Amino acid sequence: MKALVIVAHGSRRGASNDEVRELSRKVSEVLGSDYSMVNTGFLELAEPLIPDAIEECIEKGATSVAVLPYFLSAGRHVVEDVPAEVAKAQSKFPEVEIQIKPHIGGLPSMISLITDSLS
Amino acid sequence: MKALVIVAHGSRRGASNDEVRELSRKVSEVLGSDYSMVNTGFLELAEPLIPDAIEECIEKGATSVAVLPYFLSAGRHVVEDVPAEVAKAQSKFPEVEIQIKPHIGGLPSMISLITDSLS
């Protein structure tokens, strides 16, 4: 049973956090049965925090969790902070496969997303 | 003569700013002759700042400038700060058409970018 956790920084501005939650909901609709659940996790300033978001999925039966960093650049958050938070969940649930995907800003398809948006 | 300015927040970490500049370069390659130039502008912490990035394009002959906010959420930066910086350039060059595009986090195609990256 596969789960996806979209991980964002978190903001003091509630609407920004809701934007990410709404994105997760839409992603869930498109993924359909490939991923039986899609959750949102935040590095700080909003809930659930990353380890809790992963744990929620595992409690609902996920045996494999993909973590997608919804960040534009490979800064400290992507390189150090997100992996450290994911490691907390991994050590609590060593039997679950938890995999961090590339951050979205580094995806080659970001180029076509931008160029398509201009046409 | 159309120009595109990709606008990012700017970071104290030079590599993050270079990531955005590299993105602009790749976008430029794909856009080809549709946009005769693609520049990068920063809200703060890196150069060129947004008004200077727009002005550079105009000095090279741009008569129309599209500004693309490379931001994930419609926070204060997207709603207030970027428009305020663009307005500085617009008031200096009233004859040039300067248009702010939707921020990338709000593009419907962000959903498929994410779902495609998982398959």
Short mmCIF file of C-alpha atoms in Angstrom, two decimals:
data_model
loop_
_atom_site.label_atom_id
_atom_site.label_comp_id
_atom_site.label_asym_id
_atom_site.label_seq_id
_atom_site.Cartn_x
_atom_site.Cartn_y
_atom_site.Cartn_z
CA MET A 1 0.00 0.00 0.00
CA LYS A 2 1.73 3.14 -1.25
CA ALA A 3 1.41 6.62 0.22
CA LEU A 4 2.69 9.97 -0.96
CA VAL A 5 3.59 12.79 1.42
CA ILE A 6 4.02 16.19 -0.21
CA VAL A 7 6.37 18.14 2.03
CA ALA A 8 6.40 21.95 2.12
CA HIS A 9 8.15 24.50 4.30
CA GLY A 10 5.06 25.72 6.11
CA SER A 11 4.04 29.34 6.51
CA ARG A 12 2.69 31.66 9.19
CA ARG A 13 0.08 32.48 6.57
CA GLY A 14 -2.63 29.84 6.82
CA ALA A 15 -3.75 30.34 3.22
CA SER A 16 -0.30 29.29 1.96
CA ASN A 17 -0.51 26.03 3.92
CA ASP A 18 -4.01 25.46 2.60
CA GLU A 19 -2.70 25.96 -0.94
CA VAL A 20 -0.35 23.02 -0.41
CA ARG A 21 -3.10 20.88 1.14
CA GLU A 22 -5.32 21.67 -1.85
CA LEU A 23 -2.49 20.71 -4.18
CA SER A 24 -2.17 17.37 -2.37
CA ARG A 25 -5.89 16.80 -2.77
CA LYS A 26 -5.71 17.44 -6.52
CA VAL A 27 -2.62 15.25 -6.88
CA SER A 28 -4.49 12.51 -5.04
CA GLU A 29 -7.36 12.73 -7.52
CA VAL A 30 -5.00 12.32 -10.46
CA LEU A 31 -2.91 9.53 -8.92
CA GLY A 32 -6.03 7.51 -8.18
CA SER A 33 -5.32 3.95 -7.14
CA ASP A 34 -1.53 4.15 -7.65
CA TYR A 35 -1.22 5.78 -4.26
CA SER A 36 -3.90 4.85 -1.77
CA MET A 37 -3.30 8.02 0.21
CA VAL A 38 -1.70 11.43 -0.25
CA ASN A 39 -0.85 13.53 2.78
CA THR A 40 0.80 16.90 3.35
CA GLY A 41 3.64 17.44 5.81
CA PHE A 42 5.35 20.65 6.92
CA LEU A 43 8.92 21.32 7.98
CA GLU A 44 7.75 23.97 10.44
CA LEU A 45 5.02 26.52 11.22
CA ALA A 46 2.13 24.25 10.22
CA GLU A 47 0.79 20.79 10.96
CA PRO A 48 1.15 17.93 10.55
CA LEU A 49 4.93 18.03 10.80
CA ILE A 50 6.78 15.70 8.44
CA PRO A 51 7.26 12.72 10.81
CA ASP A 52 3.61 12.95 11.89
CA ALA A 53 2.39 13.10 8.29
CA ILE A 54 4.38 9.97 7.47
CA GLU A 55 3.16 8.24 10.63
CA GLU A 56 -0.47 9.01 9.75
CA CYS A 57 0.00 7.17 6.47
CA ILE A 58 1.65 4.19 8.13
CA GLU A 59 -1.12 3.98 10.73
CA LYS A 60 -3.60 3.80 7.86
CA GLY A 61 -1.71 0.87 6.37
CA ALA A 62 0.98 2.30 4.11
CA THR A 63 3.94 -0.04 3.64
CA SER A 64 5.77 2.29 1.29
CA VAL A 65 5.90 6.08 1.53
CA ALA A 66 7.21 8.47 -1.13
CA VAL A 67 8.16 11.90 0.20
CA LEU A 68 8.08 14.71 -2.35
CA PRO A 69 9.84 17.93 -1.32
CA TYR A 70 7.70 20.78 -2.65
CA PHE A 71 10.66 23.16 -2.75
CA LEU A 72 12.12 25.11 -5.64
CA SER A 73 15.78 25.05 -4.79
CA ALA A 74 18.15 22.53 -3.28
CA GLY A 75 18.93 24.64 -0.24
CA ARG A 76 19.52 23.56 3.31
CA HIS A 77 15.87 22.58 3.78
CA VAL A 78 16.02 20.08 0.92
CA VAL A 79 19.54 18.86 1.55
CA GLU A 80 19.53 18.59 5.35
CA ASP A 81 16.28 19.42 7.12
CA VAL A 82 13.78 17.31 5.19
CA PRO A 83 16.02 14.20 5.25
CA ALA A 84 16.53 14.68 9.01
CA GLU A 85 12.75 14.78 9.59
CA VAL A 86 12.18 11.78 7.35
CA ALA A 87 14.89 9.89 9.25
CA LYS A 88 12.89 10.32 12.47
CA ALA A 89 9.95 8.49 10.91
CA GLN A 90 12.23 5.89 9.35
CA SER A 91 13.85 5.02 12.68
CA LYS A 92 10.42 4.65 14.28
CA PHE A 93 9.18 2.42 11.44
CA PRO A 94 12.23 0.59 10.08
CA GLU A 95 10.07 -1.95 8.24
CA VAL A 96 8.42 0.69 6.03
CA GLU A 97 10.14 1.77 2.82
CA ILE A 98 10.38 5.57 2.92
CA GLN A 99 11.89 7.21 -0.14
CA ILE A 100 12.65 10.90 -0.68
CA LYS A 101 11.99 11.98 -4.25
CA PRO A 102 13.84 14.83 -6.02
CA HIS A 103 12.62 18.31 -5.05
CA ILE A 104 10.25 19.72 -7.64
CA GLY A 105 12.49 22.63 -8.63
CA GLY A 106 15.07 20.15 -9.85
CA LEU A 107 12.75 18.23 -12.15
CA PRO A 108 13.64 18.58 -15.83
CA SER A 109 9.92 18.96 -16.56
CA MET A 110 9.96 22.29 -14.68
CA ILE A 111 11.34 23.79 -17.91
CA SER A 112 8.35 22.71 -19.98
CA LEU A 113 5.94 23.69 -17.22
CA ILE A 114 7.27 27.23 -17.56
CA THR A 115 7.47 27.36 -21.34
CA ASP A 116 3.98 25.85 -21.72
CA SER A 117 2.58 28.45 -19.33
CA LEU A 118 3.74 31.23 -21.66
CA SER A 119 2.10 29.96 -24.83
CA MET B 1 10.60 42.07 -29.33
CA LYS B 2 9.52 39.97 -26.38
CA ALA B 3 11.47 39.30 -23.22
CA LEU B 4 10.85 37.01 -20.28
CA VAL B 5 12.06 37.76 -16.76
CA ILE B 6 11.92 34.85 -14.34
CA VAL B 7 11.61 36.34 -10.89
CA ALA B 8 12.74 34.50 -7.76
CA HIS B 9 13.09 35.48 -4.13
CA GLY B 10 16.86 35.44 -4.00
CA SER B 11 18.95 33.62 -1.43
CA ARG B 12 22.04 34.23 0.68
CA ARG B 13 23.19 30.92 -0.76
CA GLY B 14 24.77 31.67 -4.12
CA ALA B 15 24.12 28.19 -5.46
CA SER B 16 20.36 28.71 -5.09
CA ASN B 17 20.52 31.88 -7.15
CA ASP B 18 22.62 30.08 -9.74
CA GLU B 19 19.97 27.33 -9.90
CA VAL B 20 17.44 29.94 -10.98
CA ARG B 21 19.83 31.48 -13.51
CA GLU B 22 20.46 28.02 -14.94
CA LEU B 23 16.71 27.44 -15.15
CA SER B 24 16.35 30.70 -17.09
CA ARG B 25 19.08 29.59 -19.47
CA LYS B 26 17.32 26.28 -20.13
CA VAL B 27 13.95 27.99 -20.54
CA SER B 28 15.58 30.33 -23.03
CA GLU B 29 16.83 27.40 -25.08
CA VAL B 30 13.35 25.89 -25.27
CA LEU B 31 11.55 29.15 -25.99
CA GLY B 32 13.90 29.88 -28.89
CA SER B 33 12.75 32.75 -31.09
CA ASP B 34 9.44 33.32 -29.27
CA TYR B 35 11.29 35.33 -26.67
CA SER B 36 14.42 37.04 -27.87
CA MET B 37 15.80 37.20 -24.36
CA VAL B 38 15.25 35.57 -20.97
CA ASN B 39 16.61 37.21 -17.85
CA THR B 40 16.50 36.44 -14.13
CA GLY B 41 15.46 38.98 -11.49
CA PHE B 42 15.54 38.75 -7.71
CA LEU B 43 13.29 40.30 -5.09
CA GLU B 44 16.20 40.60 -2.68
CA LEU B 45 19.58 39.16 -1.66
CA ALA B 46 20.84 38.67 -5.23
CA GLU B 47 21.29 40.64 -8.41
CA PRO B 48 19.95 41.85 -10.70
CA LEU B 49 16.98 43.10 -8.73
CA ILE B 50 13.62 42.90 -10.52
CA PRO B 51 13.49 46.48 -11.89
CA ASP B 52 17.10 46.20 -13.11
CA ALA B 53 16.44 42.84 -14.77
CA ILE B 54 13.48 44.35 -16.64
CA GLU B 55 15.48 47.43 -17.57
CA GLU B 56 18.30 45.28 -18.98
CA CYS B 57 15.79 43.68 -21.35
CA ILE B 58 14.36 47.03 -22.41
CA GLU B 59 17.83 48.44 -23.04
CA LYS B 60 18.46 45.48 -25.35
CA GLY B 61 15.33 46.30 -27.31
CA ALA B 62 12.44 44.52 -25.62
CA THR B 63 9.08 46.17 -26.26
CA SER B 64 7.12 43.62 -24.28
CA VAL B 65 8.24 41.94 -21.06
CA ALA B 66 6.59 38.94 -19.39
CA VAL B 67 7.43 38.56 -15.70
CA LEU B 68 7.11 35.04 -14.32
CA PRO B 69 7.08 34.74 -10.51
CA TYR B 70 9.05 31.60 -9.68
CA PHE B 71 7.25 31.16 -6.36
CA LEU B 72 5.22 28.25 -5.07
CA SER B 73 2.55 30.04 -3.07
CA ALA B 74 0.60 33.23 -3.47
CA GLY B 75 2.02 34.84 -0.36
CA ARG B 76 2.92 38.45 0.24
CA HIS B 77 5.88 38.27 -2.13
CA VAL B 78 3.67 37.27 -5.06
CA VAL B 79 0.68 39.42 -4.14
CA GLU B 80 2.44 42.63 -3.09
CA ASP B 81 6.22 42.70 -3.38
CA VAL B 82 6.76 41.48 -6.94
CA PRO B 83 4.02 43.76 -8.36
CA ALA B 84 5.55 46.72 -6.47
CA GLU B 85 8.97 46.05 -8.01
CA VAL B 86 7.49 45.58 -11.47
CA ALA B 87 5.60 48.86 -11.05
CA LYS B 88 8.92 50.68 -10.60
CA ALA B 89 10.08 49.50 -14.02
CA GLN B 90 6.68 50.21 -15.57
CA SER B 91 6.68 53.82 -14.35
CA LYS B 92 10.17 54.33 -15.78
CA PHE B 93 9.19 52.78 -19.13
CA PRO B 94 5.48 53.48 -19.61
CA GLU B 95 5.64 52.65 -23.33
CA VAL B 96 6.72 49.05 -22.71
CA GLU B 97 4.08 46.41 -22.08
CA ILE B 98 5.04 44.61 -18.86
CA GLN B 99 2.80 41.75 -17.82
CA ILE B 100 3.00 39.66 -14.67
CA LYS B 101 2.16 36.01 -15.31
CA PRO B 102 0.61 33.67 -12.70
CA HIS B 103 3.10 32.33 -10.14
CA ILE B 104 4.23 28.82 -11.01
CA GLY B 105 2.73 27.20 -7.89
CA GLY B 106 -0.70 28.24 -9.11
CA LEU B 107 -0.44 26.66 -12.54
CA PRO B 108 -2.84 23.75 -13.08
CA SER B 109 0.00 21.88 -14.79
CA MET B 110 1.84 21.74 -11.43
CA ILE B 111 -0.40 18.76 -10.65
CA SER B 112 0.77 16.76 -13.65
CA LEU B 113 4.38 17.79 -13.07
CA ILE B 114 4.12 16.11 -9.69
CA THR B 115 2.18 13.04 -10.76
CA ASP B 116 4.46 12.48 -13.77
CA SER B 117 7.52 12.68 -11.55
CA LEU B 118 6.25 9.72 -9.52
CA SER B 119 5.72 7.33 -12.41
#
